[in-house]
Amino acid sequence: MKKLTMLFVATFAFGCLAFGAQHVFYGVVSDSMCGAKHHRASAAAATCVKNCAARGAKYVLVRRVAGTYKVYQVTPQEKFTGFPGKRVRVEGSLSGDTITAQTVAAVHYKSRAKAKTGAGLYVK
């Protein structure tokens, strides 16, 4: 019984430490008005997100999770101003449906010929 209690306490402690840990998230920067409508990066999405942000919408991150698109609130908003409608790599922590970003970087795809030898993504 004592071993079982110690195992439970250790599992709980490691779970708590992992909850606030840094994670990497990939997604497309959209806005709170359009949400998952901009799940693909494009010039049209960039224009729409810029216009909505100018009208007071907040930036959000759209990610594909288990075959559906999920919208996450992001903070601080200033880190996402240069990436409307673009695919990004965000390092940060997740609390509920809010991602607190430490770093945000644009993600670019390699050409199909080069993608066969690598992961297909690179961060600029």
XYZ file of N, CA and C in Angstrom:
372
model
N 0.817 -1.196 0.000
C 0.000 0.000 0.000
C 0.864 1.265 0.000
N 1.976 1.182 0.728
C 2.869 2.327 0.818
C 3.494 2.651 -0.546
N 3.846 1.604 -1.310
C 4.428 1.803 -2.644
C 3.406 2.437 -3.588
N 2.165 2.015 -3.486
C 1.109 2.566 -4.329
C 0.893 4.048 -4.034
N 0.937 4.428 -2.773
C 0.787 5.832 -2.387
C 1.952 6.661 -2.911
N 3.161 6.138 -2.790
C 4.336 6.852 -3.284
C 4.281 7.006 -4.807
N 3.818 5.981 -5.492
C 3.683 6.052 -6.948
C 2.669 7.121 -7.341
N 1.562 7.190 -6.627
C 0.538 8.200 -6.893
C 1.086 9.609 -6.664
N 1.793 9.814 -5.571
C 2.358 11.131 -5.251
C 3.383 11.541 -6.315
N 4.233 10.618 -6.743
C 5.236 10.934 -7.758
C 4.580 11.264 -9.093
N 3.570 10.508 -9.481
C 2.852 10.771 -10.731
C 2.177 12.132 -10.685
N 1.551 12.457 -9.575
C 0.876 13.749 -9.416
C 1.881 14.902 -9.491
N 3.033 14.746 -8.856
C 4.055 15.801 -8.856
C 4.591 16.043 -10.263
N 4.900 14.978 -10.995
C 5.397 15.136 -12.365
C 4.324 15.706 -13.278
N 3.073 15.341 -13.060
C 1.964 15.897 -13.843
C 1.833 17.391 -13.636
N 1.981 17.839 -12.406
C 1.897 19.281 -12.117
C 3.046 20.042 -12.762
N 4.225 19.467 -12.749
C 5.371 20.124 -13.373
C 5.192 20.220 -14.886
N 4.646 19.194 -15.505
C 4.462 19.189 -16.951
C 3.358 20.135 -17.393
N 2.394 20.420 -16.530
C 1.256 21.258 -16.906
C 1.690 22.668 -17.294
N 2.629 23.260 -16.579
C 3.064 24.621 -16.867
C 4.295 24.694 -17.762
N 4.706 23.576 -18.314
C 5.931 23.520 -19.101
C 5.755 24.164 -20.478
N 6.888 24.495 -21.084
C 6.901 25.071 -22.422
C 6.564 23.993 -23.450
N 5.771 24.363 -24.442
C 5.408 23.468 -25.529
C 5.574 24.216 -26.844
N 5.557 23.480 -27.944
C 5.633 24.073 -29.279
C 4.298 23.823 -29.964
N 3.731 24.885 -30.529
C 2.448 24.820 -31.221
C 2.635 25.338 -32.644
N 2.080 24.636 -33.616
C 2.074 25.093 -35.000
C 0.641 25.425 -35.367
N 0.441 26.520 -36.081
C -0.895 26.892 -36.510
C -0.858 28.122 -37.384
N -2.052 28.627 -37.708
C -2.186 29.814 -38.547
C -2.760 30.933 -37.694
N -2.189 32.129 -37.814
C -2.677 33.285 -37.066
C -3.933 33.809 -37.757
N -5.034 33.794 -37.023
C -6.306 34.311 -37.513
C -6.760 35.404 -36.561
N -8.036 35.758 -36.633
C -8.571 36.784 -35.736
C -9.828 36.258 -35.057
N -10.231 36.928 -33.985
C -11.369 36.466 -33.198
C -12.702 36.608 -33.928
N -12.780 37.449 -34.941
C -14.029 37.583 -35.709
C -14.212 36.412 -36.676
N -13.145 36.026 -37.353
C -13.229 34.967 -38.370
C -12.929 33.581 -37.810
N -12.104 33.503 -36.791
C -11.790 32.228 -36.158
C -11.174 31.218 -37.103
N -11.750 30.004 -37.153
C -11.190 28.892 -37.929
C -11.388 29.048 -39.435
N -12.073 30.100 -39.858
C -12.232 30.347 -41.295
C -10.865 30.440 -41.976
N -9.875 30.957 -41.264
C -8.522 31.112 -41.811
C -7.610 30.007 -41.282
N -7.979 28.750 -41.505
C -7.155 27.643 -41.042
C -6.002 27.346 -41.997
N -5.994 27.982 -43.151
C -4.882 27.854 -44.099
C -4.240 29.215 -44.319
N -2.930 29.226 -44.352
C -2.202 30.469 -44.596
C -2.339 30.864 -46.060
N -2.658 32.146 -46.300
C -2.774 32.662 -47.663
C -2.727 34.177 -47.635
N -2.561 34.765 -48.812
C -2.567 36.224 -48.916
C -3.950 36.782 -48.593
N -5.007 36.076 -49.019
C -6.372 36.522 -48.724
C -6.638 36.481 -47.225
N -6.148 35.441 -46.552
C -6.315 35.347 -45.099
C -5.561 36.474 -44.404
N -4.353 36.787 -44.884
C -3.562 37.860 -44.288
C -4.289 39.199 -44.385
N -4.862 39.473 -45.539
C -5.592 40.733 -45.733
C -6.798 40.811 -44.811
N -7.560 39.728 -44.732
C -8.762 39.709 -43.893
C -8.402 39.867 -42.412
N -7.378 39.150 -41.969
C -6.974 39.225 -40.557
C -6.493 40.634 -40.218
N -5.732 41.256 -41.103
C -5.279 42.639 -40.873
C -6.469 43.580 -40.742
N -7.446 43.441 -41.636
C -8.626 44.301 -41.599
C -9.436 44.096 -40.323
N -9.627 42.850 -39.934
C -10.389 42.570 -38.714
C -9.656 43.070 -37.469
N -8.328 42.916 -37.453
C -7.540 43.401 -36.318
C -7.614 44.929 -36.226
N -7.660 45.599 -37.371
C -7.782 47.059 -37.375
C -9.135 47.498 -36.814
N -10.142 46.616 -36.917
C -11.477 46.924 -36.390
C -11.671 46.454 -34.952
N -10.603 45.972 -34.329
C -10.683 45.628 -32.908
C -10.659 44.149 -32.577
N -10.565 43.279 -33.570
C -10.501 41.844 -33.303
C -9.148 41.488 -32.691
N -9.122 40.434 -31.921
C -7.892 39.931 -31.305
C -7.303 38.841 -32.183
N -5.984 38.678 -32.116
C -5.338 37.594 -32.834
C -5.611 36.281 -32.102
N -5.777 35.195 -32.862
C -5.951 33.852 -32.321
C -5.078 32.900 -33.134
N -4.878 31.701 -32.621
C -4.119 30.683 -33.340
C -5.058 29.532 -33.670
N -5.109 29.154 -34.950
C -5.947 28.047 -35.395
C -5.045 26.838 -35.616
N -5.350 25.740 -34.913
C -4.577 24.504 -35.020
C -5.494 23.351 -35.381
N -4.944 22.390 -36.088
C -5.701 21.172 -36.373
C -5.437 20.191 -35.246
N -6.515 19.794 -34.572
C -6.413 18.873 -33.449
C -7.424 17.753 -33.673
N -6.942 16.542 -33.778
C -7.795 15.355 -33.949
C -8.775 15.513 -35.108
N -8.296 16.041 -36.228
C -9.113 16.136 -37.428
C -10.037 17.332 -37.504
N -10.076 18.165 -36.471
C -10.901 19.379 -36.492
C -10.002 20.580 -36.211
N -10.513 21.760 -36.505
C -9.742 22.979 -36.269
C -10.168 23.593 -34.954
N -9.187 23.857 -34.091
C -9.444 24.442 -32.778
C -8.831 25.835 -32.743
N -9.555 26.771 -32.148
C -9.109 28.160 -32.047
C -8.627 28.415 -30.624
N -7.401 28.904 -30.502
C -6.804 29.226 -29.205
C -6.620 30.735 -29.090
N -6.940 31.285 -27.939
C -6.641 32.682 -27.645
C -5.131 32.770 -27.444
N -4.522 33.892 -27.789
C -3.072 34.044 -27.633
C -2.765 35.323 -26.863
N -1.707 35.245 -26.104
C -1.230 36.394 -25.357
C 0.291 36.308 -25.295
N 1.032 37.359 -25.334
C 0.660 38.744 -25.590
C 0.372 38.964 -27.077
N -0.599 39.795 -27.344
C -1.053 40.071 -28.704
C 0.052 40.680 -29.573
N 0.938 41.467 -28.979
C 1.983 42.168 -29.733
C 2.910 41.200 -30.474
N 3.088 40.001 -29.961
C 3.991 39.035 -30.602
C 3.425 38.513 -31.919
N 2.118 38.691 -32.168
C 1.480 38.135 -33.357
C 1.183 39.185 -34.424
N 1.517 40.447 -34.176
C 1.177 41.520 -35.115
C 1.855 41.377 -36.472
N 3.010 40.770 -36.546
C 3.717 40.628 -37.813
C 3.360 39.375 -38.596
N 2.381 38.583 -38.106
C 2.102 37.294 -38.722
C 0.638 37.049 -39.090
N -0.149 38.048 -39.455
C -1.556 37.782 -39.765
C -1.708 36.886 -40.995
N -2.508 35.820 -40.861
C -2.756 34.916 -41.980
C -1.593 34.026 -42.352
N -0.581 33.929 -41.475
C 0.608 33.121 -41.765
C 0.688 31.926 -40.827
N 1.383 30.885 -41.304
C 1.629 29.713 -40.466
C 2.811 30.044 -39.566
N 2.670 29.741 -38.270
C 3.701 30.090 -37.300
C 4.032 28.922 -36.384
N 5.175 29.054 -35.749
C 5.626 28.130 -34.700
C 5.672 28.961 -33.426
N 4.903 28.539 -32.435
C 4.815 29.282 -31.181
C 5.381 28.422 -30.061
N 6.322 28.972 -29.318
C 6.815 28.313 -28.114
C 6.174 29.023 -26.941
N 5.538 28.252 -26.072
C 4.872 28.852 -24.930
C 4.156 27.820 -24.095
N 3.280 28.301 -23.235
C 2.541 27.399 -22.348
C 1.049 27.508 -22.631
N 0.342 26.420 -22.347
C -1.091 26.334 -22.588
C -1.820 26.267 -21.263
N -2.832 27.114 -21.120
C -3.697 27.095 -19.940
C -5.132 27.217 -20.431
N -5.877 26.120 -20.372
C -7.235 26.116 -20.913
C -7.170 26.229 -22.423
N -7.765 27.286 -22.970
C -7.689 27.501 -24.422
C -6.859 28.745 -24.760
N -5.962 29.126 -23.851
C -5.102 30.294 -24.054
C -3.636 29.876 -24.100
N -2.946 30.307 -25.144
C -1.516 30.061 -25.280
C -0.775 31.333 -24.922
N 0.120 31.244 -23.944
C 0.977 32.365 -23.581
C 2.301 32.151 -24.298
N 2.577 32.983 -25.286
C 3.724 32.801 -26.170
C 4.996 33.411 -25.594
N 6.071 32.664 -25.722
C 7.399 33.191 -25.415
C 8.056 33.660 -26.712
N 7.943 32.830 -27.766
C 8.482 33.196 -29.076
C 7.483 32.819 -30.163
N 7.488 33.598 -31.240
C 6.643 33.331 -32.406
C 7.533 33.497 -33.636
N 7.510 32.514 -34.533
C 8.310 32.581 -35.755
C 7.500 32.041 -36.923
N 7.689 32.642 -38.091
C 7.006 32.173 -39.296
C 7.582 30.826 -39.715
N 6.724 29.976 -40.265
C 7.130 28.660 -40.750
C 6.932 28.654 -42.252
N 7.936 28.174 -42.971
C 7.873 28.093 -44.423
C 8.044 26.642 -44.830
N 7.369 26.246 -45.892
C 7.481 24.885 -46.403
C 8.612 24.790 -47.403
N 9.290 23.645 -47.400
C 10.293 23.358 -48.418
C 9.560 22.895 -49.670
N 10.240 22.925 -50.792
C 9.637 22.393 -52.016
C 9.452 20.883 -51.850
N 8.558 20.291 -52.638
C 8.276 18.857 -52.513
C 9.519 18.002 -52.742
N 10.388 18.399 -53.654
C 11.590 17.618 -53.932
C 12.505 17.596 -52.714
N 12.662 18.725 -52.047
C 13.516 18.802 -50.870
C 12.840 18.205 -49.648
N 11.522 18.248 -49.602
C 10.790 17.762 -48.441
C 10.953 16.252 -48.253
N 11.266 15.520 -49.324
C 11.442 14.072 -49.211
C 12.642 13.727 -48.339
N 13.644 14.590 -48.303
C 14.846 14.302 -47.530
C 14.781 14.891 -46.114
N 13.891 15.828 -45.875
C 13.810 16.456 -44.558
C 12.415 16.387 -43.989
N 12.174 17.164 -42.988
C 10.892 17.153 -42.297
C 9.828 17.908 -43.070
N 10.228 18.740 -44.020
C 9.246 19.478 -44.814
C 8.967 20.865 -44.294
N 9.457 21.190 -43.121
C 9.255 22.515 -42.541
C 10.597 23.100 -42.108
N 10.690 24.392 -42.172
C 11.826 25.038 -41.545
C 11.385 26.391 -41.021
N 12.038 26.848 -39.996
C 11.697 28.105 -39.345
C 12.688 29.144 -39.771
N 12.182 30.291 -40.182
C 13.053 31.365 -40.621
C 13.307 32.312 -39.493
